[in-house]
Amino acid sequence: MEWDTIAAISTPPGEGAIAIIRLSGDGAMKIGDRLYRGKTALQDVDTHTINYGHLVHPTREEVIEEVMVSVLHAPRTFTKEDMIEINVHGGVVSADRVLQHVLAEGARLAEPGEFTKRAFLNGRIDLSQAEGVMDMIRAKTDRAMSVAMKQLEGRLAREIKHLRQQLLEGIASVEVNIDYPEYDADDVTLTSLYTQIQAVDVEIDKLLKTAKQGKILREGLATAIIGRPNVGKSSLLNTLVQDAKAIVTDIPGTTRDVLEEYVNVNGVPLRLIDTAGIRDTEDTVEKIGVERSRQALQDAELILLVFNANEPLTKEDEALIEASIDFDVIVVLNKTDLPKKIDEERLQQLVPNRPIVRTALLQEEGVSALEEAIGSLFFEQGVEAIDMNYVSNTRHIALLHQAKTSIHEALTSAEDGMPIDMVQIDVTRAWEQLGEIVGETAPDQLIDQLFSQFCLGK
Ligand code: GDP
């Protein structure tokens, strides 16, 4: 396919050691050469080389930048098109000025994600891989990064393509049957189709099982810290944040927002919901306290329910237990350094089957046990043992559910003795829904919308 040449600044705005202006399209080298002065013209240098030189003003010939230009000939490039990447000295003005010159010489400013979109449209990656690129950029932890990386490698795509192939074979066998009715092998076809789609159903189930964990790794686990005043909620929050900070700040480009919002607990990103309101409850307390907690609880996927081991259980404690009964709860029994006054057996009865972790947060004791409890609550084999194909993207999960429904409809129709071409309609729909995951049957609108969420220059 042929398109115009696009350009964008591919590095984040602000001051940095270098900034990169990226061009992709048939005119990339030619446009570059109008500004570039070096030993050899960019059009004549070998592919996959980086070339030192200067950029000059196209008419006045005065030097405007000292540069290194990567030259990459199609098709072995990110977009499968000719590409150049101009490395300039970092700085807002410098990169922007070079971009303006490049645009004046005939490139068009790229839309967000347009480079990746071209990689997709030129067949270098499929849609799920493109989404992997985006997830990688947005990953909050190492673990989330490796999930995205696997998607980028095309593991999910391969699995989906395999499932679609199976469905297609089923559909094809029906077609044969319809086209040559004299063969009249209806029953045989139906039985083999049934077995085939049943197998696909099992595989979809396996993928969906990973979805919950995948989504947690990708988006974080919405976590609320709940408890009566003074039991140690802030202490817990601070401990978790302190533990996590060192890890989070290691990741380049991590913003303060992210830092405050996410804490990395053994590779599980916790998104801490603001439960500040719960803290300052006074006399009318009971009601307000519980009421406020309920609100915070609504968005929570994990609740850390904190108790003071140095005090007997109160009515308020019990009300909080009741409010959180439907959620994934980890009970934190804090202040175990002080004499025990809580009736632990009764507590256990009130929160059956929930892990109870004993902590003395003032001494930072029990924190790693808590972190392990969080990990094993959501990852049965432990977070560390993970090397599998996770489905983490909401869009993919929704499509898998849809495909599952279609397959179930097909199975039911087959069981009810419906004509085979009716069954085939449902199977074809499942095939299309799976195709949308990898972008083979995705409508243009969806593709445009997906890529528009990318960063500029990617
Ligand atoms: P919150 O009101 O639930 O947020 O409770 P805080 O975290 O503010 O803690 C209340 C008080 O209990 C503070 O004075 C803490 O220092 C103290 N505290 C917290 N954890 C422990 C602990 O494990 N042992 C002891 N002895 N005191 C603690």
Coordinates of C-alpha atoms and ligand atoms in Angstrom, one line a residue:
M1 CA 0.0 0.0 0.0
E2 CA 1.1 3.6 -0.6
W3 CA 0.5 6.5 1.6
D4 CA 1.9 10.0 2.2
T5 CA 4.9 10.6 4.4
I6 CA 4.1 11.2 8.0
A7 CA 6.2 12.8 10.7
A8 CA 6.1 13.4 14.5
I9 CA 8.2 14.0 17.5
S10 CA 8.5 10.5 19.1
T11 CA 10.1 11.5 22.4
P12 CA 8.2 13.0 25.3
P13 CA 7.9 16.7 25.4
G14 CA 10.3 18.6 27.7
E15 CA 14.0 18.7 28.2
G16 CA 16.0 15.6 27.5
A17 CA 19.4 14.6 26.2
I18 CA 18.0 13.9 22.8
A19 CA 14.7 14.2 21.0
I20 CA 13.7 12.1 18.0
I21 CA 11.7 13.2 15.0
R22 CA 10.4 10.3 13.1
L23 CA 9.3 10.1 9.4
S24 CA 7.6 7.2 7.6
G25 CA 6.6 6.9 4.0
D26 CA 7.9 6.9 0.5
G27 CA 9.2 10.4 0.8
A28 CA 11.1 10.0 4.1
M29 CA 14.7 10.0 2.7
K30 CA 13.9 12.7 0.1
I31 CA 12.4 15.1 2.6
G32 CA 15.2 14.4 4.9
D33 CA 17.8 15.2 2.2
R34 CA 16.3 18.6 1.6
L35 CA 17.5 19.5 5.1
Y36 CA 20.3 17.1 5.8
R37 CA 24.0 17.8 5.0
G38 CA 26.4 15.0 5.7
K39 CA 29.1 12.9 4.0
T40 CA 26.5 11.0 1.9
A41 CA 22.9 11.9 1.1
L42 CA 20.4 9.9 3.1
Q43 CA 19.0 8.4 -0.1
D44 CA 22.4 6.9 -0.8
V45 CA 23.5 5.5 2.5
D46 CA 23.0 1.9 3.5
T47 CA 19.8 0.8 5.2
H48 CA 19.9 0.5 9.0
T49 CA 22.7 2.9 9.5
I50 CA 22.9 6.0 11.7
N51 CA 24.5 9.0 10.0
Y52 CA 26.1 12.1 11.5
G53 CA 25.5 15.5 9.9
H54 CA 23.7 18.8 10.1
L55 CA 20.3 20.1 9.3
V56 CA 20.3 23.4 7.3
H57 CA 17.6 25.9 6.5
P58 CA 16.4 24.8 3.1
T59 CA 16.8 28.1 1.3
R60 CA 19.3 30.0 3.4
E61 CA 21.6 27.0 4.0
E62 CA 22.4 28.1 7.5
V63 CA 22.9 25.3 10.0
I64 CA 20.0 24.8 12.3
E65 CA 20.9 21.6 14.1
E66 CA 23.6 19.0 14.6
V67 CA 22.0 15.6 14.1
M68 CA 22.3 11.8 13.9
V69 CA 19.9 10.3 11.4
S70 CA 18.8 6.7 11.3
V71 CA 18.0 5.5 7.9
L72 CA 15.8 2.4 7.6
H73 CA 14.6 1.1 4.2
A74 CA 11.4 -0.7 3.8
P75 CA 10.3 -3.4 4.5
R76 CA 12.4 -4.1 7.6
T77 CA 11.1 -1.2 9.6
F78 CA 8.4 -0.6 12.3
T79 CA 5.9 0.5 9.7
K80 CA 7.2 -1.6 6.8
E81 CA 7.8 1.7 5.0
D82 CA 10.9 3.8 4.4
M83 CA 11.7 5.5 7.7
I84 CA 14.2 8.0 9.1
E85 CA 14.6 9.0 12.6
I86 CA 16.3 12.4 13.2
N87 CA 18.1 12.6 16.6
V88 CA 18.4 16.2 17.7
H89 CA 19.7 17.7 20.9
G90 CA 16.9 17.5 23.4
G91 CA 14.7 20.5 24.1
V92 CA 11.3 21.7 23.2
V93 CA 12.3 24.3 20.7
S94 CA 14.9 22.3 18.8
A95 CA 12.7 19.3 18.2
D96 CA 9.7 21.4 17.3
R97 CA 11.7 23.6 14.9
V98 CA 13.0 20.5 13.0
L99 CA 9.5 19.1 12.9
Q100 CA 8.2 22.4 11.4
H101 CA 10.9 22.2 8.7
V102 CA 10.1 18.6 7.9
L103 CA 6.4 19.5 7.6
A104 CA 7.2 22.5 5.3
E105 CA 9.2 20.1 3.1
G106 CA 6.2 17.9 2.4
A107 CA 5.6 15.6 5.3
R108 CA 2.2 15.5 7.1
L109 CA 1.9 15.6 10.9
A110 CA 1.1 12.1 12.0
E111 CA -2.0 11.4 14.0
P112 CA -1.6 9.7 17.4
G113 CA -0.7 6.1 16.9
E114 CA -0.4 6.5 13.1
F115 CA 3.0 4.8 12.9
T116 CA 1.7 1.7 14.7
K117 CA -1.5 1.9 12.7
R118 CA 0.6 1.7 9.5
A119 CA 2.5 -1.3 11.0
F120 CA -0.9 -2.9 11.4
L121 CA -2.3 -1.9 8.0
N122 CA 0.9 -3.0 6.3
G123 CA 0.5 -6.4 7.9
R124 CA 3.5 -6.3 10.2
I125 CA 1.5 -6.8 13.4
D126 CA -2.1 -7.6 14.1
L127 CA -4.5 -5.6 16.2
S128 CA -3.9 -7.4 19.4
Q129 CA -0.2 -6.8 19.0
A130 CA -0.7 -3.2 18.3
E131 CA -2.7 -3.0 21.5
G132 CA 0.2 -4.8 23.2
V133 CA 2.4 -1.8 22.1
M134 CA 0.1 0.5 23.8
D135 CA -0.2 -1.6 27.0
M136 CA 3.6 -1.8 27.1
I137 CA 3.8 2.0 27.1
R138 CA 1.3 2.2 29.9
A139 CA 2.5 -0.7 32.0
K140 CA 2.7 0.2 35.7
T141 CA 4.8 -2.8 36.8
D142 CA 7.4 -5.2 35.4
R143 CA 4.8 -7.9 35.5
A144 CA 2.3 -5.8 33.5
M145 CA 5.1 -5.1 31.1
S146 CA 5.8 -8.7 30.4
V147 CA 2.1 -9.5 29.9
A148 CA 2.0 -6.7 27.3
M149 CA 5.3 -7.9 25.8
K150 CA 3.8 -11.4 25.2
Q151 CA 0.8 -9.9 23.5
L152 CA 3.2 -7.9 21.4
E153 CA 5.1 -11.0 20.4
G154 CA 1.8 -12.2 19.1
R155 CA 1.1 -15.1 21.5
L156 CA -2.6 -14.2 21.9
A157 CA -2.9 -13.6 18.1
R158 CA -1.5 -17.1 17.4
E159 CA -4.0 -18.7 19.8
I160 CA -6.9 -16.8 18.4
K161 CA -5.9 -17.6 14.8
H162 CA -5.7 -21.2 15.7
L163 CA -9.3 -21.2 17.2
R164 CA -10.6 -19.3 14.1
Q165 CA -9.0 -21.9 11.9
Q166 CA -10.8 -24.7 13.8
L167 CA -14.1 -22.9 13.4
L168 CA -13.5 -22.2 9.7
E169 CA -12.9 -25.9 9.1
G170 CA -16.2 -26.6 10.7
I171 CA -17.9 -24.0 8.6
A172 CA -16.2 -25.3 5.5
S173 CA -17.4 -28.8 6.1
V174 CA -21.0 -27.5 6.3
E175 CA -20.5 -25.6 3.0
V176 CA -19.5 -28.7 1.3
N177 CA -22.5 -30.4 2.6
I178 CA -24.8 -27.7 1.4
D179 CA -23.2 -27.5 -2.0
Y180 CA -23.4 -31.2 -2.7
P181 CA -26.7 -32.2 -1.1
E182 CA -26.5 -35.6 -2.8
Y183 CA -23.8 -36.5 -0.4
D184 CA -26.3 -36.1 2.4
A185 CA -23.9 -36.5 5.2
D186 CA -25.8 -34.2 7.5
D187 CA -25.4 -36.3 10.6
V188 CA -21.8 -36.9 10.2
T189 CA -21.1 -33.2 9.5
L190 CA -23.2 -32.1 12.4
T191 CA -21.4 -34.5 14.8
S192 CA -18.0 -33.4 13.7
L193 CA -19.0 -29.7 13.7
Y194 CA -20.3 -30.2 17.2
T195 CA -17.1 -31.8 18.5
Q196 CA -15.0 -29.1 16.8
I197 CA -16.8 -26.1 18.3
Q198 CA -17.0 -27.8 21.7
A199 CA -13.2 -27.9 21.6
V200 CA -13.1 -24.2 20.8
D201 CA -15.4 -23.5 23.7
V202 CA -13.0 -25.2 26.1
E203 CA -10.1 -23.1 24.8
I204 CA -12.0 -19.9 25.1
D205 CA -12.8 -20.8 28.7
K206 CA -9.2 -21.3 29.4
L207 CA -8.4 -17.9 28.0
L208 CA -11.2 -16.2 29.9
K209 CA -9.9 -17.8 33.2
T210 CA -6.8 -15.7 32.8
A211 CA -8.8 -12.6 32.2
K212 CA -9.3 -11.6 35.8
Q213 CA -5.6 -11.9 36.5
G214 CA -4.6 -10.3 33.3
K215 CA -6.8 -7.3 33.9
I216 CA -5.4 -6.9 37.4
L217 CA -1.9 -6.9 36.1
R218 CA -2.8 -4.4 33.4
E219 CA -5.1 -2.0 35.3
G220 CA -4.3 -2.6 38.9
L221 CA -6.4 -4.0 41.6
A222 CA -8.8 -1.4 43.1
T223 CA -8.1 -1.6 46.8
A224 CA -9.8 0.0 49.8
I225 CA -8.3 0.1 53.3
I226 CA -11.2 0.0 55.7
G227 CA -11.3 0.0 59.5
R228 CA -12.4 1.9 62.5
P229 CA -10.5 5.1 63.5
N230 CA -7.0 4.5 65.0
V231 CA -6.7 0.9 64.1
G232 CA -3.7 1.6 61.8
K233 CA -5.1 2.3 58.3
S234 CA -2.8 5.2 57.6
S235 CA 0.1 3.3 58.9
L236 CA -0.7 0.5 56.5
L237 CA -1.1 2.9 53.6
N238 CA 2.2 4.5 54.3
T239 CA 4.0 1.2 54.7
L240 CA 2.6 -0.1 51.3
V241 CA 3.5 3.2 49.6
Q242 CA 7.0 3.3 51.1
D243 CA 7.7 -0.3 50.1
A244 CA 6.5 0.4 46.6
K245 CA 8.0 3.8 45.9
A246 CA 11.5 2.5 45.3
I247 CA 10.2 0.1 42.7
V248 CA 7.9 2.5 40.9
T249 CA 10.4 5.3 40.6
D250 CA 12.9 2.9 38.9
I251 CA 10.7 3.0 35.8
P252 CA 11.6 5.8 33.5
G253 CA 8.8 8.2 32.7
T254 CA 6.7 7.2 35.7
T255 CA 4.7 10.3 36.6
R256 CA 3.9 11.4 40.1
D257 CA 0.2 10.7 39.5
V258 CA 1.1 7.1 38.9
L259 CA 3.2 7.0 41.9
E260 CA 0.5 8.2 44.1
E261 CA -2.1 6.0 42.6
Y262 CA -0.4 2.7 42.3
V263 CA 1.6 0.6 44.7
N264 CA 3.5 -2.4 43.4
V265 CA 3.0 -5.3 45.8
N266 CA 5.0 -8.3 44.6
G267 CA 4.2 -7.4 41.0
V268 CA 0.5 -6.9 41.7
P269 CA -0.3 -3.2 41.1
L270 CA -2.7 -2.0 43.8
R271 CA -4.8 1.0 42.9
L272 CA -5.5 2.5 46.3
I273 CA -9.0 4.0 46.5
D274 CA -9.2 7.1 48.5
T275 CA -10.8 6.1 51.7
A276 CA -9.8 9.3 53.6
G277 CA -13.4 9.9 54.5
I278 CA -13.5 6.9 56.6
R279 CA -10.7 8.0 58.8
D280 CA -12.2 11.0 60.7
T281 CA -15.3 9.6 62.1
E282 CA -16.4 10.9 65.5
D283 CA -19.5 10.4 67.7
T284 CA -22.3 10.1 65.2
V285 CA -19.7 7.9 63.7
E286 CA -21.1 4.6 63.5
K287 CA -23.6 5.4 60.8
I288 CA -21.6 7.9 58.9
G289 CA -18.5 5.8 59.1
V290 CA -20.1 2.7 57.7
E291 CA -22.0 4.8 55.2
R292 CA -18.9 6.3 53.8
S293 CA -17.1 3.0 53.8
R294 CA -19.9 1.5 51.8
Q295 CA -19.3 4.2 49.1
A296 CA -15.6 3.5 49.0
L297 CA -16.3 -0.2 48.9
Q298 CA -18.4 0.1 45.8
D299 CA -15.4 0.4 43.5
A300 CA -13.2 -2.0 45.4
E301 CA -12.0 -5.3 44.2
L302 CA -9.9 -6.0 47.3
I303 CA -10.6 -4.8 50.8
L304 CA -8.0 -4.7 53.5
L305 CA -10.1 -4.8 56.6
V306 CA -8.0 -3.6 59.6
F307 CA -8.7 -4.4 63.3
N308 CA -6.9 -3.4 66.5
A309 CA -5.8 -6.6 68.3
N310 CA -5.4 -4.5 71.4
E311 CA -9.1 -3.8 71.7
P312 CA -12.2 -5.9 71.9
L313 CA -14.4 -6.0 68.8
T314 CA -16.9 -3.2 68.6
K315 CA -20.3 -2.8 67.0
E316 CA -18.6 -0.7 64.4
D317 CA -16.1 -3.4 63.6
E318 CA -19.0 -5.8 63.0
A319 CA -20.8 -3.3 60.8
L320 CA -17.7 -3.0 58.7
I321 CA -17.4 -6.7 58.4
E322 CA -21.0 -6.9 57.3
A323 CA -20.5 -4.1 54.7
S324 CA -17.6 -5.9 53.1
I325 CA -18.9 -9.4 53.2
D326 CA -19.5 -9.7 49.5
F327 CA -15.9 -8.7 48.5
D328 CA -12.5 -10.2 48.4
V329 CA -11.3 -9.4 51.9
I330 CA -8.0 -9.8 53.7
V331 CA -8.3 -9.2 57.4
V332 CA -5.4 -7.3 58.9
L333 CA -5.1 -7.8 62.7
N334 CA -2.9 -5.0 63.7
K335 CA -1.1 -3.9 66.8
T336 CA -0.1 -7.5 67.7
D337 CA 2.8 -6.0 69.6
L338 CA 0.4 -4.9 72.3
P339 CA -1.4 -7.3 74.7
K340 CA -4.2 -9.1 72.9
K341 CA -7.7 -8.1 73.8
I342 CA -9.6 -9.0 70.6
D343 CA -11.6 -12.2 70.6
E344 CA -9.8 -13.8 67.7
E345 CA -12.0 -16.8 67.5
R346 CA -15.1 -14.7 67.2
L347 CA -13.4 -12.6 64.5
Q348 CA -12.6 -15.8 62.6
Q349 CA -16.3 -16.8 62.8
L350 CA -17.4 -13.4 61.5
V351 CA -15.1 -13.6 58.5
P352 CA -15.0 -17.2 57.6
N353 CA -12.6 -18.4 54.8
R354 CA -10.9 -15.0 54.7
P355 CA -7.1 -14.8 55.2
I356 CA -6.1 -13.2 58.5
V357 CA -2.7 -11.6 58.6
R358 CA -1.2 -10.5 61.9
T359 CA 0.8 -7.2 61.8
A360 CA 2.5 -4.8 64.0
L361 CA 2.8 -2.0 61.6
L362 CA 4.6 0.3 63.9
Q363 CA 7.5 -2.2 63.9
E364 CA 6.8 -3.0 60.2
E365 CA 6.1 -6.6 61.2
G366 CA 3.9 -8.8 59.1
V367 CA 4.0 -6.7 56.0
S368 CA 5.6 -9.3 53.7
A369 CA 3.0 -11.8 55.0
L370 CA 0.3 -9.4 54.0
E371 CA 1.9 -8.9 50.6
E372 CA 2.0 -12.6 50.0
A373 CA -1.6 -13.0 51.0
I374 CA -2.5 -10.4 48.4
G375 CA -0.5 -12.2 45.8
S376 CA -1.9 -15.6 46.5
L377 CA -5.5 -14.4 46.7
F378 CA -5.5 -13.5 43.1
F379 CA -2.7 -15.7 41.7
E380 CA -3.1 -19.2 42.8
Q381 CA 0.3 -20.4 41.8
G382 CA 1.8 -17.2 43.2
V383 CA 2.6 -14.2 41.1
E384 CA 6.2 -15.3 40.5
A385 CA 5.3 -18.5 38.8
I386 CA 3.5 -16.7 36.0
D387 CA 4.6 -17.4 32.4
M388 CA 1.4 -17.7 30.6
N389 CA -0.8 -16.1 28.0
Y390 CA -3.0 -13.5 29.8
V391 CA -5.9 -11.9 28.3
S392 CA -5.8 -8.5 29.9
N393 CA -7.5 -6.2 27.4
T394 CA -11.2 -5.3 28.1
R395 CA -12.0 -5.3 24.5
H396 CA -10.6 -8.8 24.0
I397 CA -12.3 -10.1 27.0
A398 CA -15.7 -8.8 25.8
L399 CA -15.2 -10.3 22.4
L400 CA -14.2 -13.7 23.9
H401 CA -17.4 -13.6 25.9
Q402 CA -19.4 -12.8 22.8
A403 CA -17.8 -15.6 20.9
K404 CA -18.5 -17.9 23.7
T405 CA -22.2 -17.0 23.6
S406 CA -22.4 -17.6 19.9
I407 CA -20.8 -21.0 20.3
H408 CA -23.2 -21.9 23.0
E409 CA -26.1 -20.9 20.7
A410 CA -24.6 -23.1 18.0
L411 CA -24.3 -26.0 20.4
T412 CA -27.9 -25.6 21.7
S413 CA -29.2 -25.3 18.1
A414 CA -27.3 -28.5 17.2
E415 CA -28.7 -30.3 20.3
D416 CA -32.2 -29.1 19.4
G417 CA -31.9 -30.7 16.0
M418 CA -32.0 -27.4 14.1
P419 CA -30.9 -27.5 10.4
I420 CA -27.2 -27.5 10.1
D421 CA -27.0 -24.2 8.2
M422 CA -28.7 -22.5 11.1
V423 CA -26.0 -23.9 13.4
Q424 CA -23.4 -22.6 10.9
I425 CA -24.7 -19.0 11.2
D426 CA -23.8 -19.0 14.9
V427 CA -20.4 -20.6 14.3
T428 CA -19.7 -18.0 11.6
R429 CA -20.6 -15.2 14.1
A430 CA -18.2 -16.6 16.6
W431 CA -15.5 -16.8 13.9
E432 CA -16.1 -13.1 13.2
Q433 CA -16.0 -12.1 16.8
L434 CA -12.7 -13.8 17.4
G435 CA -11.5 -12.1 14.2
E436 CA -12.2 -8.7 15.7
I437 CA -9.6 -9.4 18.4
V438 CA -6.8 -9.7 15.9
G439 CA -8.3 -7.0 13.6
E440 CA -9.2 -9.3 10.7
T441 CA -12.9 -8.5 10.8
A442 CA -12.7 -5.2 12.8
P443 CA -14.6 -2.3 11.3
D444 CA -12.5 0.7 10.3
Q445 CA -14.2 2.9 12.9
L446 CA -13.0 0.7 15.6
I447 CA -9.5 0.7 14.3
D448 CA -9.4 4.4 14.0
Q449 CA -10.7 4.8 17.6
L450 CA -8.2 2.3 19.0
F451 CA -5.2 4.0 17.4
S452 CA -6.3 7.4 18.4
Q453 CA -5.6 6.4 22.1
F454 CA -1.9 6.1 21.3
C455 CA 0.7 8.7 22.0
L456 CA 1.7 11.1 19.3
G457 CA 4.8 9.8 17.4
K458 CA 4.2 6.1 18.2
Ligands
GDP1 P1 -6.0 5.1 61.4 O1 -6.8 6.1 62.1 O2 -6.7 3.8 61.2 O3 -5.5 5.6 60.1 O4 -4.7 4.7 62.3 P2 -3.2 5.2 62.3 O5 -2.5 4.5 61.2 O6 -3.3 6.7 62.2 O7 -2.7 4.7 63.6 C1 -3.3 5.1 64.9 C2 -2.2 5.0 65.9 O8 -1.8 3.7 66.1 C3 -1.0 5.8 65.6 O9 -0.5 6.4 66.8 C4 0.0 4.7 65.2 O10 1.3 5.0 65.4 C5 -0.5 3.5 66.1 N1 -0.2 2.2 65.5 C6 -0.3 1.8 64.2 N2 0.1 0.6 64.0 C7 0.5 0.1 65.2 C8 1.0 -1.1 65.7 O11 1.2 -2.1 65.0 N3 1.4 -1.2 67.0 C9 1.2 -0.1 67.9 N4 1.6 -0.3 69.1 N5 0.7 1.1 67.5 C10 0.4 1.2 66.2

